Short mmCIF file of C-alpha atoms in Angstrom, two decimals:
data_model
loop_
_atom_site.label_atom_id
_atom_site.label_comp_id
_atom_site.label_asym_id
_atom_site.label_seq_id
_atom_site.Cartn_x
_atom_site.Cartn_y
_atom_site.Cartn_z
CA PRO A 106 0.00 0.00 0.00
CA TYR A 107 2.81 2.44 0.77
CA ILE A 108 4.44 1.98 -2.66
CA ASN A 109 1.09 2.32 -4.38
CA ALA A 110 0.38 5.47 -2.37
CA SER A 111 3.76 6.96 -3.33
CA ILE A 112 3.09 6.30 -7.03
CA ILE A 113 -0.40 7.79 -6.79
CA ILE A 114 0.95 10.93 -5.08
CA GLN A 115 3.67 11.28 -7.72
CA LEU A 116 1.06 11.12 -10.48
CA LEU A 117 -1.18 13.61 -8.65
CA THR A 118 1.79 15.95 -8.20
CA ILE A 119 1.92 16.31 -11.97
CA ALA A 120 -1.84 16.70 -12.35
CA ILE A 121 -2.64 18.98 -9.37
CA PRO A 122 -0.92 22.39 -9.38
CA SER A 123 -1.09 22.81 -5.59
CA LEU A 124 0.82 19.56 -5.05
CA GLU A 125 3.31 20.56 -7.73
CA ARG A 126 3.97 23.86 -5.96
CA LEU A 127 4.25 22.00 -2.65
CA SER A 128 6.87 19.63 -4.07
CA LYS A 129 9.03 22.61 -5.08
CA GLU A 130 8.93 24.25 -1.66
CA GLU A 131 11.79 23.88 0.81
CA ASP A 132 9.82 21.81 3.31
CA GLY A 133 7.37 20.46 0.73
CA ARG A 134 9.11 17.10 0.51
CA ALA A 135 8.36 16.33 4.14
CA LYS A 136 4.70 17.34 3.68
CA ILE A 137 4.30 15.14 0.61
CA GLU A 138 5.81 12.19 2.49
CA LYS A 139 3.32 12.81 5.28
CA ILE A 140 0.44 12.81 2.78
CA THR A 141 1.83 9.60 1.26
CA ARG A 142 1.75 7.90 4.66
CA TYR A 143 -1.89 8.83 5.18
CA VAL A 144 -2.86 7.60 1.71
CA GLY A 145 -0.95 4.35 2.35
CA ILE A 146 -2.86 3.83 5.61
CA VAL A 147 -6.20 4.31 3.82
CA LEU A 148 -5.21 1.89 1.04
CA ALA A 149 -4.08 -0.67 3.61
CA MET A 150 -7.44 -0.47 5.39
CA VAL A 151 -9.44 -0.83 2.16
CA GLN A 152 -7.31 -3.69 0.83
CA SER A 153 -7.30 -5.69 4.08
CA ILE A 154 -11.07 -5.47 4.56
CA GLY A 155 -11.73 -6.19 0.88
CA ILE A 156 -9.51 -9.28 0.89
CA PHE A 157 -11.14 -10.83 3.93
CA ILE A 158 -14.64 -10.01 2.77
CA GLY A 159 -13.79 -11.88 -0.42
CA LEU A 160 -12.48 -14.85 1.58
CA GLY A 161 -15.64 -14.89 3.70
CA THR A 162 -16.45 -18.06 5.62
CA GLN A 163 -13.57 -19.92 3.98
CA TYR A 164 -11.18 -18.47 6.57
CA LEU A 165 -13.43 -16.57 9.00
CA VAL A 166 -15.73 -18.20 11.54
CA ASP A 167 -17.39 -14.91 12.46
CA THR A 168 -18.25 -12.56 9.59
CA SER A 169 -19.73 -9.72 11.62
CA TRP A 170 -18.74 -6.10 11.04
CA LEU A 171 -16.72 -6.13 14.29
CA THR A 172 -14.56 -8.95 12.95
CA TYR A 173 -13.83 -7.11 9.71
CA ALA A 174 -13.12 -3.89 11.62
CA THR A 175 -10.68 -5.70 13.92
CA ILE A 176 -8.92 -7.35 10.98
CA GLY A 177 -8.72 -4.04 9.14
CA ILE A 178 -7.27 -2.21 12.15
CA CYS A 179 -4.68 -4.94 12.85
CA SER A 180 -3.61 -5.18 9.21
CA THR A 181 -3.39 -1.40 8.92
CA ALA A 182 -1.32 -1.22 12.11
CA GLY A 183 1.06 -3.79 10.63
CA THR A 184 1.39 -1.69 7.48
CA ALA A 185 2.08 1.43 9.54
CA PHE A 186 4.78 -0.43 11.48
CA LEU A 187 6.44 -1.59 8.25
CA MET A 188 6.36 1.98 6.92
CA TRP A 189 8.02 3.21 10.11
CA LEU A 190 10.61 0.41 9.99
CA GLY A 191 11.39 1.12 6.34
CA GLU A 192 11.95 4.81 7.06
CA ARG A 193 14.31 3.97 9.94
CA ILE A 194 16.32 1.66 7.66
CA THR A 195 16.59 4.41 5.04
CA GLU A 196 17.57 7.07 7.57
CA ASN A 197 20.40 4.93 8.95
CA GLY A 198 21.93 4.57 5.49
CA VAL A 199 21.47 0.80 5.18
CA GLY A 200 19.55 1.19 1.91
CA ASN A 201 16.06 1.83 0.65
CA GLY A 202 14.05 0.54 3.59
CA VAL A 203 10.80 -0.33 1.82
CA SER A 204 12.63 -2.08 -1.02
CA MET A 205 14.71 -4.09 1.45
CA LEU A 206 11.58 -5.23 3.29
CA ILE A 207 9.99 -6.34 0.01
CA PHE A 208 13.21 -8.13 -0.96
CA ALA A 209 13.33 -9.89 2.42
CA SER A 210 9.72 -11.00 1.98
CA ILE A 211 10.48 -12.46 -1.45
CA VAL A 212 13.72 -14.17 -0.40
CA SER A 213 12.04 -15.70 2.66
CA ARG A 214 9.88 -17.77 0.29
CA VAL A 215 12.89 -19.29 -1.47
CA PRO A 216 13.56 -22.03 1.16
CA LYS A 217 9.99 -23.30 0.67
CA LEU A 218 10.90 -24.10 -2.92
CA PHE A 219 13.50 -26.60 -1.70
CA VAL A 220 11.17 -28.39 0.72
CA GLY A 221 9.62 -31.44 -0.88
CA THR A 222 10.45 -34.67 -2.61
CA LEU A 223 12.39 -33.25 -5.53
CA PRO A 224 15.47 -35.17 -6.72
CA ILE A 225 18.89 -33.81 -5.85
CA TRP A 226 19.65 -32.69 -9.39
CA GLU A 227 16.40 -30.70 -9.57
CA LEU A 228 17.19 -29.02 -6.23
CA LEU A 229 20.66 -28.07 -7.48
CA LEU A 230 19.26 -26.75 -10.75
CA LEU A 231 16.60 -24.76 -8.90
CA GLY A 232 19.23 -23.31 -6.54
CA ILE A 233 21.41 -22.24 -9.49
CA LEU A 234 18.42 -20.60 -11.18
CA VAL A 235 17.43 -18.71 -8.01
CA VAL A 236 20.96 -17.43 -7.38
CA GLY A 237 21.41 -16.54 -11.05
CA LEU A 238 18.11 -14.64 -11.15
CA ILE A 239 18.95 -12.64 -8.02
CA THR A 240 22.41 -11.85 -9.44
CA LEU A 241 20.96 -10.76 -12.80
CA VAL A 242 18.34 -8.51 -11.19
CA THR A 243 20.99 -6.92 -8.95
CA HIS A 244 23.33 -6.40 -11.91
CA VAL A 245 20.64 -4.69 -13.99
CA ASP A 246 19.52 -2.54 -11.05
CA GLN A 247 23.10 -1.34 -10.41
CA ALA A 248 23.90 -0.80 -14.10
CA GLN A 249 24.83 2.73 -15.18
CA ARG A 250 25.37 4.56 -18.43
CA ARG A 251 28.17 7.07 -17.84
CA ILE A 252 27.85 10.25 -19.92
CA PRO A 253 31.26 11.98 -20.26
CA VAL A 254 31.39 15.55 -18.97
CA GLN A 255 34.27 17.89 -19.71
CA TYR A 256 34.61 21.09 -17.67
CA ALA A 257 36.07 24.08 -19.52
CA LYS A 258 39.17 25.77 -18.23
CA ARG A 259 38.89 29.26 -16.77
CA VAL A 260 41.47 31.63 -15.38
CA VAL A 261 40.76 33.55 -12.18
CA GLY A 262 43.62 35.90 -11.39
CA ARG A 263 46.78 33.84 -11.69
CA LYS A 264 45.08 30.53 -11.05
CA MET A 265 43.50 28.18 -13.56
CA TYR A 266 40.39 26.23 -12.67
CA GLY A 267 38.48 23.48 -14.46
CA GLY A 268 39.69 21.39 -17.31
CA GLN A 269 38.65 18.19 -15.54
CA SER A 270 36.96 15.16 -17.05
CA THR A 271 34.24 13.33 -15.23
CA TYR A 272 30.99 11.55 -16.04
CA LEU A 273 27.30 11.81 -15.31
CA PRO A 274 25.94 8.44 -14.04
CA ILE A 275 22.48 7.56 -15.36
CA LYS A 276 20.92 4.33 -14.13
CA ALA A 277 19.90 1.88 -16.82
CA ASN A 278 16.67 1.18 -14.92
CA SER A 279 15.92 4.34 -12.98
CA ASN A 280 12.35 3.34 -12.13
CA GLY A 281 13.19 -0.04 -10.60
CA VAL A 282 10.24 -2.33 -9.96
CA LEU A 283 7.75 0.45 -9.20
CA PRO A 284 6.04 0.36 -12.64
CA LEU A 285 5.61 -3.42 -12.35
CA ILE A 286 4.15 -3.18 -8.84
CA PHE A 287 1.84 -0.36 -9.86
CA ALA A 288 0.62 -2.24 -12.95
CA LEU A 289 -0.06 -5.36 -10.86
CA THR A 290 -1.98 -3.37 -8.25
CA PHE A 291 -3.85 -1.47 -10.96
CA LEU A 292 -5.11 -4.80 -12.33
CA GLN A 293 -5.97 -6.20 -8.89
CA PHE A 294 -7.67 -3.10 -7.48
CA PRO A 295 -11.05 -3.63 -9.26
CA GLY A 296 -11.11 -7.16 -7.87
CA MET A 297 -10.49 -5.85 -4.35
CA ILE A 298 -13.43 -3.49 -4.70
CA ALA A 299 -15.61 -6.24 -6.18
CA GLN A 300 -14.91 -8.45 -3.16
CA PHE A 301 -17.20 -6.23 -1.11
CA TRP A 302 -20.04 -7.73 -3.19
CA PRO A 303 -18.94 -11.36 -3.71
CA ASN A 304 -22.32 -12.36 -5.16
CA GLY A 305 -22.39 -9.57 -7.72
CA ALA A 306 -22.05 -9.98 -11.47
CA PHE A 307 -18.87 -7.89 -11.69
CA TYR A 308 -17.08 -10.09 -9.13
CA LYS A 309 -17.90 -13.24 -11.10
CA PHE A 310 -16.91 -11.55 -14.38
CA TYR A 311 -13.60 -10.33 -12.94
CA ASN A 312 -12.71 -13.74 -11.52
CA SER A 313 -13.60 -15.46 -14.78
CA TYR A 314 -11.43 -13.26 -17.02
CA MET A 315 -8.67 -12.08 -14.69
CA GLY A 316 -8.07 -15.36 -12.85
CA THR A 317 -8.17 -13.84 -9.35
CA SER A 318 -10.39 -16.48 -7.81
CA SER A 319 -9.09 -17.62 -4.45
#
């Protein structure tokens, strides 16, 4: 929800002049981050309630409004904690906190792939593929195109300045995985809304053609 909220706010910054002016102010960055947190909290609440309404009696014994409210509050609190933890990781210079949490969540599922009755050669092949995929993704994410920059020489008094050669680093994939995450959420969002009415025609249509049936 936090990543989706950040993408939504970035898009609205281009479309809404007041947000665009706010982003150019000295303390506007902090205000936009605060707005992003609030939007992320709202999205977390809507998504959590929508998911469990869609699950219904399959996972819930009690389907009263109090149960859904409790689930929504707990799930939203967990999202808020992860947002806070990600910001602390970023502030301490470890890396991008939210991205590291997502990476940890993905990597934590890797050991489950090796649990089972697979032959040894299939386990080894799967391990090589997993390590190779992680290495390839990291290599592409760190890749740069270096644009040469040459500073002109200038004389100030009796001293000469400039004349140095350097480069301007431009990341090969500056957007990272944000477009992919946003596209996935954009496709899933109608289904989350439709889960509030699991017996409706749109919910059945969406599950039939988008394959989101649980």
